[in-house]
Tab-separated table of C-alpha atoms in Angstrom:
chain	number	residue	atom	x	y	z
A	1	MET	CA	-33.125	-104.687	35.783
A	2	LYS	CA	-36.627	-105.238	37.167
A	3	LEU	CA	-39.114	-103.022	38.969
A	4	MET	CA	-42.129	-104.629	40.633
A	5	PHE	CA	-45.337	-102.757	41.419
A	6	GLY	CA	-47.988	-103.847	43.883
A	7	ALA	CA	-51.229	-101.838	44.015
A	8	ASP	CA	-53.386	-101.022	47.051
A	9	LEU	CA	-51.903	-102.332	50.276
A	10	VAL	CA	-53.903	-102.097	53.570
A	11	PRO	CA	-53.266	-104.114	56.722
A	12	THR	CA	-56.833	-104.935	57.720
A	13	GLU	CA	-58.460	-106.264	60.875
A	14	ILE	CA	-57.647	-109.740	59.514
A	15	THR	CA	-54.035	-109.103	58.510
A	16	ASN	CA	-52.843	-106.273	60.771
A	17	PRO	CA	-51.607	-108.749	63.430
A	18	LEU	CA	-49.811	-110.766	60.728
A	19	PHE	CA	-48.041	-107.655	59.479
A	20	VAL	CA	-46.945	-106.716	62.979
A	21	ALA	CA	-45.667	-110.281	63.478
A	22	GLN	CA	-44.043	-110.177	60.005
A	23	ASP	CA	-45.665	-113.465	59.086
A	24	PHE	CA	-44.919	-113.051	55.407
A	25	LYS	CA	-45.561	-116.693	54.541
A	26	THR	CA	-49.208	-116.323	55.515
A	27	LEU	CA	-49.535	-112.805	54.103
A	28	PHE	CA	-47.890	-113.333	50.722
A	29	ASN	CA	-47.273	-117.071	50.151
A	30	ASP	CA	-45.463	-117.418	46.779
A	31	VAL	CA	-45.745	-113.715	45.932
A	32	ALA	CA	-42.430	-113.235	47.818
A	33	GLU	CA	-40.664	-115.533	45.342
A	34	TYR	CA	-41.478	-112.979	42.636
A	35	THR	CA	-40.967	-109.705	44.470
A	36	ARG	CA	-37.552	-110.646	45.924
A	37	LYS	CA	-36.218	-110.976	42.394
A	38	ALA	CA	-36.916	-107.319	41.706
A	39	ASP	CA	-34.445	-104.469	42.172
A	40	ARG	CA	-37.241	-102.351	43.583
A	41	LEU	CA	-40.707	-103.128	44.985
A	42	ILE	CA	-43.054	-100.169	44.826
A	43	VAL	CA	-46.449	-100.215	46.533
A	44	ASN	CA	-49.392	-97.922	47.268
A	45	LEU	CA	-50.016	-97.687	51.022
A	46	GLU	CA	-53.709	-96.879	51.208
A	47	CYS	CA	-54.134	-96.206	54.866
A	48	ALA	CA	-52.634	-94.193	57.731
A	49	LEU	CA	-50.068	-95.819	60.030
A	50	THR	CA	-51.318	-94.341	63.221
A	51	LYS	CA	-52.889	-95.015	66.609
A	52	SER	CA	-55.061	-91.900	66.343
A	53	GLU	CA	-58.774	-92.256	66.923
A	54	ASN	CA	-59.646	-88.928	65.243
A	55	ALA	CA	-61.224	-90.217	62.072
A	56	ILE	CA	-62.228	-87.578	59.542
A	57	LYS	CA	-65.802	-87.210	58.339
A	58	LYS	CA	-66.235	-88.932	54.976
A	59	CYS	CA	-68.210	-91.385	52.900
A	60	GLY	CA	-66.765	-94.914	53.155
A	61	PRO	CA	-64.439	-96.450	55.721
A	62	ASN	CA	-61.604	-94.788	57.565
A	63	LEU	CA	-58.487	-96.949	57.120
A	64	LYS	CA	-55.526	-97.199	59.457
A	65	ALA	CA	-52.987	-99.809	60.589
A	66	ASP	CA	-50.505	-100.276	63.397
A	67	PRO	CA	-47.386	-98.149	63.004
A	68	LEU	CA	-45.291	-101.338	63.197
A	69	CYS	CA	-46.594	-102.214	59.789
A	70	ALA	CA	-43.981	-99.831	58.448
A	71	ASP	CA	-41.354	-102.234	59.848
A	72	ALA	CA	-43.063	-105.094	58.048
A	73	LEU	CA	-43.061	-103.331	54.722
A	74	LYS	CA	-39.343	-102.672	55.040
A	75	ALA	CA	-38.596	-106.236	56.121
A	76	PHE	CA	-40.673	-107.657	53.234
A	77	GLY	CA	-38.612	-105.732	50.733
A	78	VAL	CA	-40.707	-102.714	49.820
A	79	THR	CA	-38.354	-100.003	48.603
A	80	ASP	CA	-40.655	-97.129	47.685
A	81	VAL	CA	-44.131	-96.103	48.998
A	82	MET	CA	-46.784	-94.200	47.100
A	83	LEU	CA	-49.105	-92.152	49.324
A	84	SER	CA	-51.249	-90.278	46.887
A	85	ASN	CA	-54.687	-91.897	47.466
A	86	ASN	CA	-58.060	-91.306	49.110
A	87	HIS	CA	-57.301	-92.959	52.486
A	88	VAL	CA	-53.952	-91.761	53.733
A	89	PHE	CA	-55.645	-88.698	55.295
A	90	ASP	CA	-58.455	-90.732	56.935
A	91	PHE	CA	-57.231	-89.745	60.408
A	92	GLY	CA	-56.465	-86.179	59.532
A	93	LEU	CA	-53.212	-84.332	59.811
A	94	GLU	CA	-52.189	-86.355	62.856
A	95	GLY	CA	-52.586	-89.554	60.922
A	96	LEU	CA	-50.650	-88.248	57.947
A	97	ARG	CA	-47.815	-87.014	60.142
A	98	ASP	CA	-47.665	-90.396	61.971
A	99	THR	CA	-47.583	-92.196	58.598
A	100	GLU	CA	-44.697	-90.059	57.344
A	101	ALA	CA	-42.818	-90.394	60.639
A	102	ASN	CA	-43.135	-94.175	60.677
A	103	LEU	CA	-41.945	-94.504	57.093
A	104	ARG	CA	-38.980	-92.253	57.838
A	105	ARG	CA	-38.268	-94.235	60.996
A	106	VAL	CA	-37.693	-97.434	59.026
A	107	GLY	CA	-35.950	-95.744	56.135
A	108	LEU	CA	-38.725	-96.092	53.525
A	109	PRO	CA	-38.842	-93.219	51.017
A	110	TYR	CA	-42.287	-92.092	49.958
A	111	THR	CA	-43.934	-89.654	47.596
A	112	GLY	CA	-47.366	-88.228	46.656
A	113	VAL	CA	-47.938	-85.959	49.656
A	114	GLY	CA	-46.842	-82.475	50.639
A	115	GLU	CA	-47.480	-79.401	52.715
A	116	ASN	CA	-49.853	-77.905	50.134
A	117	ASP	CA	-51.064	-78.601	46.625
A	118	THR	CA	-47.840	-77.257	45.121
A	119	ASP	CA	-45.475	-79.041	47.439
A	120	SER	CA	-47.355	-82.333	46.922
A	121	ARG	CA	-46.470	-82.267	43.255
A	122	LYS	CA	-42.769	-82.913	43.886
A	123	ILE	CA	-41.569	-85.448	41.285
A	124	TYR	CA	-39.980	-88.544	42.772
A	125	TYR	CA	-36.583	-89.369	41.288
A	126	PHE	CA	-34.350	-92.366	41.830
A	127	THR	CA	-31.532	-94.133	40.019
A	128	GLU	CA	-31.416	-97.868	39.406
A	129	GLY	CA	-29.257	-99.900	37.095
A	130	GLY	CA	-27.567	-96.789	35.747
A	131	LYS	CA	-30.908	-95.250	34.687
A	132	LYS	CA	-32.689	-92.259	36.150
A	133	PHE	CA	-36.395	-92.764	36.841
A	134	ALA	CA	-39.139	-90.351	37.707
A	135	ILE	CA	-42.490	-91.211	39.339
A	136	VAL	CA	-45.425	-88.843	39.232
A	137	ASN	CA	-47.895	-90.059	41.924
A	138	VAL	CA	-51.290	-88.423	41.750
A	139	CYS	CA	-54.827	-89.017	42.942
A	140	GLU	CA	-58.334	-87.866	42.152
A	141	HIS	CA	-60.257	-85.431	44.331
A	142	GLU	CA	-61.515	-87.591	47.170
A	143	TYR	CA	-60.916	-86.349	50.734
A	144	SER	CA	-57.143	-86.653	50.974
A	145	TYR	CA	-56.023	-84.100	48.429
A	146	ALA	CA	-53.908	-81.072	49.346
A	147	LEU	CA	-55.158	-77.481	49.001
A	148	PRO	CA	-53.200	-74.217	48.706
A	149	ASP	CA	-53.205	-73.876	52.503
A	150	ARG	CA	-53.557	-77.506	53.653
A	151	PRO	CA	-51.304	-80.559	53.478
A	152	GLY	CA	-52.384	-83.743	51.647
A	153	CYS	CA	-51.995	-85.765	48.535
A	154	ASN	CA	-51.053	-84.620	45.052
A	155	PRO	CA	-54.369	-83.732	43.342
A	156	TYR	CA	-54.777	-84.597	39.684
A	157	ASP	CA	-55.066	-81.509	37.497
A	158	PRO	CA	-55.567	-81.738	33.707
A	159	TYR	CA	-52.940	-79.006	33.179
A	160	LEU	CA	-50.495	-79.178	36.085
A	161	THR	CA	-50.167	-82.993	36.080
A	162	MET	CA	-49.304	-82.929	32.354
A	163	HIS	CA	-46.783	-80.164	33.052
A	164	ASP	CA	-45.243	-82.353	35.775
A	165	ILE	CA	-44.938	-85.321	33.391
A	166	ARG	CA	-43.200	-83.141	30.792
A	167	GLU	CA	-40.862	-81.821	33.431
A	168	ALA	CA	-40.100	-85.321	34.632
A	169	LYS	CA	-39.277	-86.402	31.104
A	170	LYS	CA	-36.701	-83.557	30.823
A	171	ASN	CA	-34.847	-84.878	33.840
A	172	ALA	CA	-35.283	-88.656	33.713
A	173	GLU	CA	-34.912	-91.416	31.151
A	174	ILE	CA	-38.020	-93.314	32.253
A	175	VAL	CA	-41.207	-91.673	33.586
A	176	ILE	CA	-43.820	-93.688	35.465
A	177	VAL	CA	-47.233	-92.266	36.410
A	178	ILE	CA	-49.135	-93.960	39.267
A	179	TYR	CA	-52.645	-92.579	39.070
A	180	HIS	CA	-55.033	-93.327	41.911
A	181	GLY	CA	-58.439	-93.052	40.317
A	182	GLY	CA	-61.084	-94.503	38.090
A	183	LYS	CA	-64.446	-95.894	39.125
A	184	GLU	CA	-64.315	-98.509	41.808
A	185	TYR	CA	-65.164	-102.075	40.638
A	186	CYS	CA	-65.313	-101.079	36.995
A	187	ARG	CA	-63.109	-103.106	34.699
A	188	TYR	CA	-63.086	-100.490	31.983
A	189	PRO	CA	-61.812	-96.919	31.875
A	190	SER	CA	-64.269	-94.071	31.520
A	191	PRO	CA	-63.829	-92.088	28.283
A	192	ARG	CA	-62.256	-89.297	30.333
A	193	LEU	CA	-59.767	-91.638	32.015
A	194	ARG	CA	-58.712	-93.192	28.766
A	195	LEU	CA	-58.135	-89.819	27.122
A	196	LEU	CA	-56.106	-88.447	30.041
A	197	CYS	CA	-53.915	-91.574	30.102
A	198	HIS	CA	-53.301	-91.113	26.382
A	199	GLU	CA	-52.422	-87.448	27.027
A	200	MET	CA	-50.008	-88.608	29.779
A	201	ALA	CA	-48.344	-90.853	27.198
A	202	GLU	CA	-48.018	-87.970	24.754
A	203	CYS	CA	-46.536	-85.786	27.454
A	204	GLY	CA	-43.732	-88.307	28.040
A	205	ALA	CA	-44.957	-91.038	30.415
A	206	ASP	CA	-43.432	-94.440	29.546
A	207	VAL	CA	-45.729	-96.342	31.896
A	208	VAL	CA	-49.124	-95.393	33.378
A	209	LEU	CA	-50.611	-97.550	36.118
A	210	THR	CA	-54.088	-96.705	37.417
A	211	GLN	CA	-55.064	-98.035	40.829
A	212	HIS	CA	-58.057	-97.558	43.185
A	213	SER	CA	-60.591	-99.590	41.239
A	214	HIS	CA	-60.001	-102.727	43.358
A	215	CYS	CA	-60.304	-104.982	40.350
A	216	ILE	CA	-58.350	-105.958	37.278
A	217	GLY	CA	-59.201	-103.752	34.348
A	218	CYS	CA	-57.542	-103.773	30.922
A	219	TYR	CA	-54.287	-102.888	29.305
A	220	GLU	CA	-53.113	-101.289	26.115
A	221	GLU	CA	-49.877	-99.998	24.546
A	222	TYR	CA	-50.431	-96.500	23.221
A	223	GLU	CA	-47.711	-94.904	21.138
A	224	GLY	CA	-45.138	-97.003	22.913
A	225	THR	CA	-46.505	-96.305	26.435
A	226	HIS	CA	-47.727	-99.143	28.624
A	227	ILE	CA	-51.139	-98.233	30.142
A	228	LEU	CA	-52.921	-100.416	32.741
A	229	TYR	CA	-56.440	-99.358	33.647
A	230	GLY	CA	-56.969	-101.067	37.009
A	231	GLN	CA	-54.461	-103.207	38.858
A	232	GLY	CA	-56.548	-104.523	41.660
A	233	ASN	CA	-55.357	-104.854	45.259
A	234	PHE	CA	-51.904	-105.965	46.381
A	235	ASN	CA	-52.727	-106.997	49.914
A	236	PHE	CA	-56.108	-105.770	51.138
A	237	VAL	CA	-57.750	-108.754	52.746
A	238	THR	CA	-61.344	-108.086	53.748
A	239	PRO	CA	-64.706	-109.525	52.701
A	240	SER	CA	-66.279	-107.935	49.648
A	241	SER	CA	-69.508	-108.495	47.716
A	242	ASN	CA	-67.664	-107.661	44.509
A	243	GLU	CA	-65.948	-110.630	42.855
A	244	GLY	CA	-63.267	-108.397	41.319
A	245	TRP	CA	-61.882	-107.682	44.800
A	246	TYR	CA	-60.446	-111.184	45.048
A	247	THR	CA	-58.069	-111.037	42.086
A	248	SER	CA	-55.319	-108.596	41.079
A	249	LEU	CA	-52.129	-108.132	39.110
A	250	LEU	CA	-48.540	-107.874	40.192
A	251	VAL	CA	-46.775	-105.739	37.560
A	252	GLU	CA	-43.190	-106.283	36.510
A	253	LEU	CA	-41.183	-103.896	34.360
A	254	ASP	CA	-38.136	-105.520	32.832
A	255	ILE	CA	-35.947	-102.686	31.652
A	256	ASP	CA	-32.983	-102.997	29.344
A	257	GLU	CA	-32.806	-101.203	25.990
A	258	LYS	CA	-36.652	-101.052	26.142
A	259	ILE	CA	-39.373	-101.591	28.712
A	260	ASP	CA	-41.099	-104.913	28.735
A	261	ILE	CA	-44.159	-105.369	30.958
A	262	LYS	CA	-45.398	-108.568	32.521
A	263	PHE	CA	-48.475	-109.267	34.608
A	264	TYR	CA	-48.680	-111.949	37.270
A	265	PRO	CA	-52.214	-112.868	38.360
A	266	MET	CA	-52.863	-112.905	42.106
A	267	VAL	CA	-55.683	-114.208	44.277
A	268	MET	CA	-56.844	-113.191	47.757
A	269	LEU	CA	-56.936	-115.933	50.336
A	270	GLU	CA	-58.435	-116.069	53.829
A	271	SER	CA	-55.484	-114.341	55.501
A	272	GLY	CA	-53.271	-113.174	52.657
A	273	VAL	CA	-52.624	-113.321	48.925
A	274	ASP	CA	-50.905	-115.661	46.548
A	275	ILE	CA	-49.884	-116.011	42.901
A	276	ALA	CA	-52.745	-117.626	40.994
A	277	LYS	CA	-51.982	-121.009	39.499
A	278	GLY	CA	-53.468	-123.528	37.062
A	279	GLU	CA	-56.975	-123.031	35.835
A	280	LYS	CA	-57.526	-119.995	38.062
A	281	ALA	CA	-54.544	-118.228	36.565
A	282	LYS	CA	-55.740	-119.051	33.057
A	283	GLU	CA	-59.230	-117.810	33.887
A	284	ILE	CA	-57.912	-114.506	35.148
A	285	MET	CA	-55.527	-113.881	32.264
A	286	ASP	CA	-58.008	-114.993	29.518
A	287	ALA	CA	-60.585	-112.535	30.837
A	288	PHE	CA	-57.920	-109.851	30.967
A	289	ALA	CA	-56.830	-110.572	27.389
A	290	GLU	CA	-60.459	-110.380	26.220
A	291	ARG	CA	-60.913	-106.904	27.746
A	292	ASN	CA	-57.617	-105.814	26.241
A	293	GLU	CA	-58.957	-106.780	22.850
A	294	GLU	CA	-62.095	-104.793	23.511
A	295	LEU	CA	-59.938	-101.664	23.872
A	296	LYS	CA	-58.746	-102.259	20.344
A	297	ASN	CA	-62.107	-103.088	18.728
A	298	GLY	CA	-64.102	-100.400	20.549
A	299	LYS	CA	-66.309	-102.721	22.607
A	300	TRP	CA	-64.857	-101.364	25.853
A	301	ILE	CA	-67.284	-98.454	25.722
A	302	ASP	CA	-70.167	-100.901	25.918
A	303	GLY	CA	-68.610	-102.330	29.060
A	304	TRP	CA	-68.268	-98.890	30.626
A	305	ARG	CA	-71.868	-97.913	29.766
A	306	ALA	CA	-73.276	-101.228	31.027
A	307	PHE	CA	-71.472	-100.655	34.345
A	308	CYS	CA	-72.856	-97.172	34.736
A	309	ASN	CA	-76.406	-98.257	33.914
A	310	ALA	CA	-76.443	-101.340	36.099
A	311	PRO	CA	-79.262	-101.542	38.671
A	312	SER	CA	-76.659	-101.329	41.431
A	313	MET	CA	-75.767	-97.781	40.343
A	314	VAL	CA	-79.262	-96.456	41.110
A	315	TYR	CA	-77.851	-94.636	44.197
A	316	TYR	CA	-76.564	-91.878	41.875
A	317	LYS	CA	-80.143	-91.104	40.761
A	318	ASN	CA	-81.506	-91.597	44.278
A	319	CYS	CA	-79.067	-89.016	45.500
A	320	LEU	CA	-80.732	-86.398	43.318
A	321	LYS	CA	-84.240	-87.297	44.566
A	322	SER	CA	-83.473	-86.334	48.126
A	323	LEU	CA	-81.201	-83.441	47.412
A	324	PHE	CA	-81.859	-80.239	49.362
A	325	GLN	CA	-85.450	-81.218	50.287
A	326	GLU	CA	-86.999	-80.167	53.572
A	327	ASN	CA	-86.408	-83.637	54.985
A	328	SER	CA	-82.919	-84.070	53.454
A	329	SER	CA	-80.260	-84.972	55.920
A	330	GLU	CA	-76.907	-83.144	56.045
A	331	ARG	CA	-75.214	-86.386	54.899
A	332	GLN	CA	-77.436	-86.690	51.811
A	333	ASN	CA	-76.426	-83.204	50.745
A	334	GLU	CA	-72.755	-83.890	51.497
A	335	VAL	CA	-72.805	-87.061	49.395
A	336	PHE	CA	-73.961	-85.063	46.378
A	337	ALA	CA	-71.101	-82.566	46.895
A	338	HIS	CA	-68.676	-85.529	47.117
A	339	TYR	CA	-69.979	-86.925	43.822
A	340	LEU	CA	-69.353	-83.571	42.168
A	341	ASP	CA	-65.819	-83.300	43.680
A	342	CYS	CA	-64.404	-86.635	42.611
A	343	GLU	CA	-63.597	-87.280	38.962
A	344	ALA	CA	-64.579	-90.962	39.021
A	345	HIS	CA	-68.062	-90.095	40.253
A	346	THR	CA	-68.538	-87.327	37.766
A	347	ASP	CA	-67.608	-89.761	35.030
A	348	VAL	CA	-70.638	-91.739	35.983
A	349	TRP	CA	-72.786	-88.598	36.177
A	350	ARG	CA	-71.811	-87.733	32.598
A	351	GLU	CA	-72.815	-91.223	31.412
A	352	LEU	CA	-76.126	-91.212	33.223
A	353	PHE	CA	-76.945	-87.618	32.225
A	354	PRO	CA	-75.420	-86.981	28.800
A	355	THR	CA	-75.060	-83.418	27.563
A	356	TRP	CA	-78.420	-81.886	26.620
A	357	ASN	CA	-77.576	-80.514	23.179
A	358	TRP	CA	-80.254	-80.691	20.497
A	359	THR	CA	-79.245	-77.594	18.598
A	360	ASN	CA	-76.540	-79.095	16.287
A	361	GLU	CA	-77.837	-80.734	13.144
A	362	LYS	CA	-76.816	-84.284	12.481
């Protein structure tokens, strides 16, 4: 029995018409040959399916697609949709309600959202091949997350999320965590992210897939749990200055007496995606294997630190320079608050500004 996982899926200005037309040959090329062999195809829909023009105020783009894209997902073979991410609420409550309604209209079950931060934590159960599965779909604190009195996505909590994983393990044979977080474009986990994924494993998760980074990261097996730090995009075709955007992994779980995991390298094309082949596939997987080895030998931390200290990350320090000055704009102050709110951004803060503790003797 096989489960297939695609990461971030967004019909863009380039591909939205192709989704509406259900032109799967252009959109997915040979990827369909792999996904149709799976018993279930599970994806992260990282946008609202709405015609609303009421975009929320935020840093970064507001993502939406035509409601008919729900029909395309169903027709392509998607069986389950993850919604806990930082873009599904980009068009507010109207956009979220439209998204839910369109998924229900075509008969696509979804998880990761709720009427408040308690309701959003509902564990997603399904049975396949005689086995009961549980999915805990959770995201970091970036715009979309639910509050005690507001609908939204399931917000990661270092205590409650672990409780939910333990609860899932009581009721299901196999527990999968899909965690939308980690620093965008970084191929290595932060120390915090690695520790929390290890804790998820110790609480009962059999598989942990982290998404949101828009690039392929690295993988390890920790105490029998498969952990992937960064899957890349599934179908999110738009120009990017970051080379990691153009490659990704399709993840297959082959489940019998045990769980075997397999990764298929993918590449982004002009109007879709495809399975990488030949030298390109070897290049992607060799680099992936090298980073996996760095998790074992400790060199991954150098990769994380180099990323945080790269010249391109100067905007974190620049944010402080203009903070709450007489000439500071409202947006500059809001950006700082956003950096404090989101775990991935605070991971970088902690690296750039390590704890100031000189009292302990060495």
